[in-house]
One Martini backbone bead per residue (centre of mass of N, CA, C, O) as a GRO file, in nm:
protein
  270
    1MET     BB    1   2.990   0.546   1.594
    2ASN     BB    2   2.979   0.227   1.594
    3GLY     BB    3   2.835   0.238   1.297
    4VAL     BB    4   2.659   0.524   1.401
    5TYR     BB    5   2.434   0.747   1.210
    6VAL     BB    6   2.307   1.084   1.149
    7LEU     BB    7   2.035   1.198   1.036
    8ARG     BB    8   1.927   1.570   0.947
    9ALA     BB    9   1.620   1.750   0.927
   10GLY     BB   10   1.571   1.995   1.151
   11ILE     BB   11   1.347   1.805   1.382
   12LEU     BB   12   1.486   1.542   1.250
   13SER     BB   13   1.593   1.191   1.248
   14LEU     BB   14   1.851   0.970   1.196
   15LYS     BB   15   1.914   0.655   1.234
   16VAL     BB   16   2.255   0.488   1.082
   17THR     BB   17   2.392   0.187   1.001
   18ARG     BB   18   2.595  -0.034   0.826
   19ARG     BB   19   2.424  -0.279   0.815
   20ALA     BB   20   2.215  -0.152   0.684
   21VAL     BB   21   2.351  -0.038   0.435
   22ALA     BB   22   2.420  -0.277   0.382
   23VAL     BB   23   2.173  -0.449   0.288
   24CYS     BB   24   2.032  -0.221   0.126
   25GLY     BB   25   2.236  -0.309  -0.123
   26VAL     BB   26   2.116  -0.570  -0.152
   27LEU     BB   27   1.859  -0.522  -0.242
   28ALA     BB   28   1.897  -0.381  -0.476
   29LEU     BB   29   2.029  -0.527  -0.612
   30ALA     BB   30   1.846  -0.723  -0.638
   31LEU     BB   31   1.602  -0.578  -0.739
   32VAL     BB   32   1.779  -0.560  -1.030
   33ALA     BB   33   1.776  -0.785  -1.087
   34LEU     BB   34   1.489  -0.900  -1.142
   35ALA     BB   35   1.359  -0.671  -1.299
   36LEU     BB   36   1.568  -0.756  -1.557
   37TRP     BB   37   1.438  -1.051  -1.596
   38ALA     BB   38   1.145  -0.917  -1.601
   39PHE     BB   39   1.172  -0.814  -1.884
   40THR     BB   40   1.273  -1.156  -1.995
   41LEU     BB   41   0.981  -1.226  -1.931
   42GLY     BB   42   0.734  -1.386  -2.128
   43SER     BB   43   0.584  -1.434  -2.448
   44TYR     BB   44   0.806  -1.241  -2.510
   45PRO     BB   45   1.096  -1.270  -2.505
   46LEU     BB   46   1.418  -1.120  -2.380
   47SER     BB   47   1.712  -0.989  -2.428
   48LEU     BB   48   1.958  -0.790  -2.272
   49GLY     BB   49   2.044  -0.689  -2.569
   50GLU     BB   50   1.780  -0.556  -2.622
   51LEU     BB   51   1.742  -0.394  -2.365
   52ALA     BB   52   1.967  -0.253  -2.447
   53ALA     BB   53   1.861  -0.105  -2.721
   54VAL     BB   54   1.611   0.080  -2.547
   55ALA     BB   55   1.802   0.237  -2.446
   56SER     BB   56   1.991   0.333  -2.686
   57GLY     BB   57   1.745   0.376  -2.934
   58THR     BB   58   1.788   0.083  -3.131
   59ALA     BB   59   1.484  -0.055  -3.139
   60GLY     BB   60   1.243  -0.184  -3.213
   61THR     BB   61   0.901  -0.134  -3.173
   62GLY     BB   62   0.836  -0.375  -3.015
   63VAL     BB   63   1.032  -0.401  -2.819
   64ARG     BB   64   0.954  -0.088  -2.690
   65THR     BB   65   0.682  -0.183  -2.616
   66VAL     BB   66   0.700  -0.406  -2.429
   67VAL     BB   67   0.871  -0.257  -2.231
   68LEU     BB   68   0.735   0.038  -2.205
   69GLU     BB   69   0.430  -0.037  -2.190
   70TRP     BB   70   0.440  -0.297  -2.056
   71ARG     BB   71   0.669  -0.412  -1.812
   72ALA     BB   72   0.759  -0.143  -1.673
   73PRO     BB   73   0.518  -0.053  -1.515
   74ARG     BB   74   0.501  -0.335  -1.336
   75ILE     BB   75   0.755  -0.293  -1.208
   76VAL     BB   76   0.714  -0.054  -1.059
   77ALA     BB   77   0.430  -0.130  -0.940
   78ALA     BB   78   0.601  -0.346  -0.750
   79VAL     BB   79   0.760  -0.166  -0.605
   80LEU     BB   80   0.599   0.033  -0.487
   81PHE     BB   81   0.360  -0.117  -0.372
   82GLY     BB   82   0.509  -0.273  -0.223
   83ALA     BB   83   0.610  -0.081   0.027
   84ALA     BB   84   0.324   0.060   0.044
   85LEU     BB   85   0.269  -0.223   0.204
   86ALA     BB   86   0.466  -0.226   0.413
   87VAL     BB   87   0.383   0.047   0.540
   88GLY     BB   88   0.132  -0.051   0.660
   89GLY     BB   89   0.222  -0.325   0.774
   90ALA     BB   90   0.359  -0.156   0.996
   91VAL     BB   91   0.213   0.040   1.131
   92PHE     BB   92   0.019  -0.174   1.244
   93GLN     BB   93   0.160  -0.345   1.381
   94ALA     BB   94   0.273  -0.079   1.568
   95LEU     BB   95  -0.015   0.014   1.650
   96THR     BB   96  -0.107  -0.328   1.750
   97ARG     BB   97   0.139  -0.469   1.873
   98ASN     BB   98   0.065  -0.704   1.623
   99PRO     BB   99   0.152  -0.937   1.352
  100LEU     BB  100  -0.196  -0.913   1.250
  101GLY     BB  101  -0.239  -0.605   1.185
  102SER     BB  102  -0.283  -0.549   0.938
  103PRO     BB  103  -0.517  -0.446   0.684
  104ASP     BB  104  -0.663  -0.737   0.586
  105VAL     BB  105  -0.746  -0.786   0.903
  106ILE     BB  106  -0.869  -0.535   0.983
  107GLY     BB  107  -0.994  -0.470   0.674
  108PHE     BB  108  -0.914  -0.225   0.520
  109THR     BB  109  -0.942  -0.381   0.245
  110THR     BB  110  -1.204  -0.446   0.207
  111GLY     BB  111  -1.310  -0.170   0.235
  112SER     BB  112  -1.172  -0.110  -0.049
  113TYR     BB  113  -1.308  -0.310  -0.177
  114THR     BB  114  -1.596  -0.159  -0.165
  115GLY     BB  115  -1.524   0.100  -0.262
  116VAL     BB  116  -1.520   0.009  -0.573
  117VAL     BB  117  -1.759  -0.155  -0.633
  118LEU     BB  118  -1.969   0.122  -0.571
  119THR     BB  119  -1.828   0.212  -0.819
  120LEU     BB  120  -1.884   0.038  -1.053
  121LEU     BB  121  -2.177   0.029  -0.997
  122ALA     BB  122  -2.216   0.388  -1.054
  123GLY     BB  123  -2.021   0.347  -1.364
  124ALA     BB  124  -1.721   0.370  -1.270
  125SER     BB  125  -1.370   0.290  -1.405
  126SER     BB  126  -1.141   0.474  -1.327
  127TYR     BB  127  -0.913   0.548  -1.175
  128ALA     BB  128  -0.953   0.794  -0.993
  129ALA     BB  129  -1.284   0.627  -0.895
  130LEU     BB  130  -1.126   0.411  -0.757
  131ALA     BB  131  -0.925   0.569  -0.569
  132ALA     BB  132  -1.199   0.689  -0.426
  133GLY     BB  133  -1.332   0.507  -0.346
  134ALA     BB  134  -1.131   0.338  -0.175
  135LEU     BB  135  -1.044   0.549   0.036
  136ALA     BB  136  -1.345   0.570   0.149
  137GLY     BB  137  -1.338   0.285   0.237
  138GLY     BB  138  -1.136   0.258   0.363
  139LEU     BB  139  -1.173   0.530   0.585
  140LEU     BB  140  -1.478   0.387   0.685
  141THR     BB  141  -1.340   0.139   0.808
  142ALA     BB  142  -1.139   0.311   1.013
  143LEU     BB  143  -1.329   0.439   1.183
  144THR     BB  144  -1.565   0.217   1.239
  145VAL     BB  145  -1.319   0.077   1.429
  146TYR     BB  146  -1.236   0.268   1.576
  147LEU     BB  147  -1.506   0.410   1.751
  148LEU     BB  148  -1.561   0.043   1.841
  149ALA     BB  149  -1.260   0.032   2.005
  150PHE     BB  150  -1.322   0.304   2.152
  151ARG     BB  151  -1.202   0.332   2.557
  152ARG     BB  152  -1.037   0.451   2.664
  153GLY     BB  153  -0.924   0.399   2.374
  154VAL     BB  154  -0.661   0.221   2.199
  155ARG     BB  155  -0.633  -0.093   2.124
  156GLY     BB  156  -0.486  -0.340   1.959
  157PHE     BB  157  -0.680  -0.619   2.037
  158ARG     BB  158  -0.940  -0.471   1.973
  159LEU     BB  159  -0.891  -0.349   1.647
  160ILE     BB  160  -0.862  -0.651   1.563
  161ILE     BB  161  -1.100  -0.762   1.634
  162VAL     BB  162  -1.291  -0.567   1.495
  163GLY     BB  163  -1.180  -0.580   1.227
  164ILE     BB  164  -1.276  -0.857   1.166
  165ALA     BB  165  -1.560  -0.829   1.213
  166VAL     BB  166  -1.610  -0.610   0.979
  167GLY     BB  167  -1.438  -0.757   0.727
  168ALA     BB  168  -1.670  -0.982   0.781
  169LEU     BB  169  -1.900  -0.794   0.644
  170LEU     BB  170  -1.744  -0.691   0.392
  171SER     BB  171  -1.754  -0.945   0.238
  172SER     BB  172  -2.073  -1.028   0.240
  173VAL     BB  173  -2.121  -0.753   0.073
  174ASN     BB  174  -1.976  -0.774  -0.166
  175THR     BB  175  -2.100  -1.072  -0.255
  176TRP     BB  176  -2.354  -0.947  -0.289
  177PHE     BB  177  -2.297  -0.747  -0.492
  178SER     BB  178  -2.243  -0.965  -0.694
  179VAL     BB  179  -2.534  -1.101  -0.735
  180LYS     BB  180  -2.675  -0.812  -0.774
  181ALA     BB  181  -2.553  -0.774  -1.042
  182ASP     BB  182  -2.417  -0.733  -1.347
  183VAL     BB  183  -2.246  -0.930  -1.498
  184ASP     BB  184  -2.036  -0.690  -1.625
  185THR     BB  185  -1.978  -0.595  -1.282
  186ALA     BB  186  -1.869  -0.902  -1.157
  187LEU     BB  187  -1.657  -0.954  -1.330
  188ARG     BB  188  -1.509  -0.660  -1.291
  189ALA     BB  189  -1.477  -0.736  -0.985
  190ALA     BB  190  -1.385  -1.031  -1.000
  191VAL     BB  191  -1.117  -0.948  -1.091
  192TRP     BB  192  -1.002  -0.717  -0.942
  193GLY     BB  193  -1.012  -0.898  -0.665
  194ALA     BB  194  -0.764  -1.075  -0.729
  195GLY     BB  195  -0.514  -0.951  -0.767
  196SER     BB  196  -0.325  -0.744  -1.030
  197LEU     BB  197  -0.104  -0.624  -1.272
  198SER     BB  198  -0.162  -0.675  -1.570
  199ALA     BB  199  -0.297  -0.370  -1.623
  200ILE     BB  200  -0.089  -0.200  -1.579
  201GLY     BB  201  -0.030   0.133  -1.629
  202TRP     BB  202   0.098   0.448  -1.615
  203PRO     BB  203  -0.092   0.620  -1.523
  204ALA     BB  204  -0.180   0.442  -1.256
  205VAL     BB  205   0.125   0.514  -1.125
  206LEU     BB  206   0.128   0.788  -1.109
  207MET     BB  207  -0.137   0.820  -0.912
  208SER     BB  208  -0.003   0.625  -0.728
  209SER     BB  209   0.242   0.830  -0.695
  210ALA     BB  210   0.084   1.079  -0.543
  211LEU     BB  211  -0.023   0.949  -0.292
  212LEU     BB  212   0.249   0.816  -0.224
  213ALA     BB  213   0.403   1.095  -0.202
  214ALA     BB  214   0.208   1.205   0.053
  215VAL     BB  215   0.292   0.988   0.240
  216ALA     BB  216   0.609   1.060   0.284
  217LEU     BB  217   0.576   1.330   0.389
  218ALA     BB  218   0.439   1.209   0.665
  219ALA     BB  219   0.567   0.965   0.780
  220PRO     BB  220   0.826   1.115   0.942
  221VAL     BB  221   0.607   1.225   1.160
  222ALA     BB  222   0.522   0.944   1.259
  223GLN     BB  223   0.754   0.822   1.328
  224HIS     BB  224   0.806   0.968   1.519
  225ARG     BB  225   0.561   0.903   1.724
  226LEU     BB  226   0.602   0.561   1.693
  227ARG     BB  227   0.866   0.620   1.810
  228ARG     BB  228   0.676   0.701   2.173
  229LEU     BB  229   0.477   0.480   2.160
  230GLU     BB  230   0.645   0.202   2.237
  231LEU     BB  231   0.659   0.283   2.492
  232GLY     BB  232   0.349   0.368   2.568
  233ASP     BB  233   0.115   0.599   2.623
  234GLU     BB  234   0.180   0.698   2.883
  235THR     BB  235   0.493   0.798   2.789
  236ALA     BB  236   0.403   0.983   2.562
  237THR     BB  237   0.211   1.155   2.722
  238THR     BB  238   0.505   1.266   2.860
  239MET     BB  239   0.614   1.343   2.567
  240GLY     BB  240   0.343   1.528   2.426
  241VAL     BB  241   0.206   1.288   2.259
  242PRO     BB  242  -0.100   1.309   2.100
  243VAL     BB  243  -0.222   1.012   2.103
  244GLU     BB  244  -0.478   0.960   1.919
  245ARG     BB  245  -0.419   1.127   1.693
  246THR     BB  246  -0.173   0.988   1.612
  247LYS     BB  247  -0.351   0.733   1.525
  248LEU     BB  248  -0.540   0.888   1.337
  249LEU     BB  249  -0.287   0.918   1.159
  250LEU     BB  250  -0.167   0.618   1.105
  251VAL     BB  251  -0.453   0.517   0.977
  252VAL     BB  252  -0.483   0.704   0.738
  253LEU     BB  253  -0.227   0.667   0.623
  254GLY     BB  254  -0.227   0.310   0.632
  255VAL     BB  255  -0.472   0.355   0.388
  256ALA     BB  256  -0.352   0.464   0.155
  257ALA     BB  257  -0.149   0.332   0.121
  258THR     BB  258  -0.376   0.081   0.052
  259ALA     BB  259  -0.521   0.221  -0.172
  260ALA     BB  260  -0.360   0.260  -0.358
  261VAL     BB  261  -0.348  -0.018  -0.429
  262THR     BB  262  -0.594  -0.124  -0.481
  263ALA     BB  263  -0.698   0.052  -0.733
  264ALA     BB  264  -0.457  -0.080  -0.920
  265ALA     BB  265  -0.457  -0.401  -0.782
  266GLY     BB  266  -0.614  -0.495  -0.564
  267PRO     BB  267  -0.657  -0.721  -0.327
  268ILE     BB  268  -0.322  -0.756  -0.154
  269ALA     BB  269  -0.209  -0.945   0.020
  270PHE     BB  270   0.034  -1.006   0.327
   0.00000   0.00000   0.00000
């Protein structure tokens, strides 16, 4: 009716409009075009014909290596990580009801960076270790900000102000660690801290995908509650939503989505 369709899965439902479908279709086509263009760029330029040869299995070993081992994981990572950062930013902006409420402004990204720096100082450099450090650092920062901002509930403006303060403190801590660490560790932390997809490979993409899949499974339930929270805490309470537990769940989901990206590509700003 009126171009609005409702998709249902158990207790969950989603309204979809024709305009949304059209916009998503155009964006999907643009994404495919940009991905194909990205495959052709670089110090070893490729043509669309060579890409077709890779797809058909008739390309040479060198071309297959460039496409499948070097550029493909970076392009897939760019799509996945962009989506993860978009979800994390949307969650925090809706939670704080403020366009400034992104994970990097609130300090959660800096906390993930601190976790990775501590992991590097401990001598671990595998993606699994960095992911664990980023997730632990982000969650501990989120818990600290949440507790400091809590006063008869958590309000968006308090969460942002406290998050900015905690993020500034952690930024100073990260700088101090970099100064005190040995040259090799400080260099690795500095290179990683710049944020880049240049070193991404399939192992990092697969491990990030596993964490992001867990976030995606929990997202529909969180989205259902988030829509009610947008009506106000009091209204959401009368509708049966456990407000503070829901906010904590949303913080965990947002931090997990951001940490998955931070561990693999470094702190990418919103």
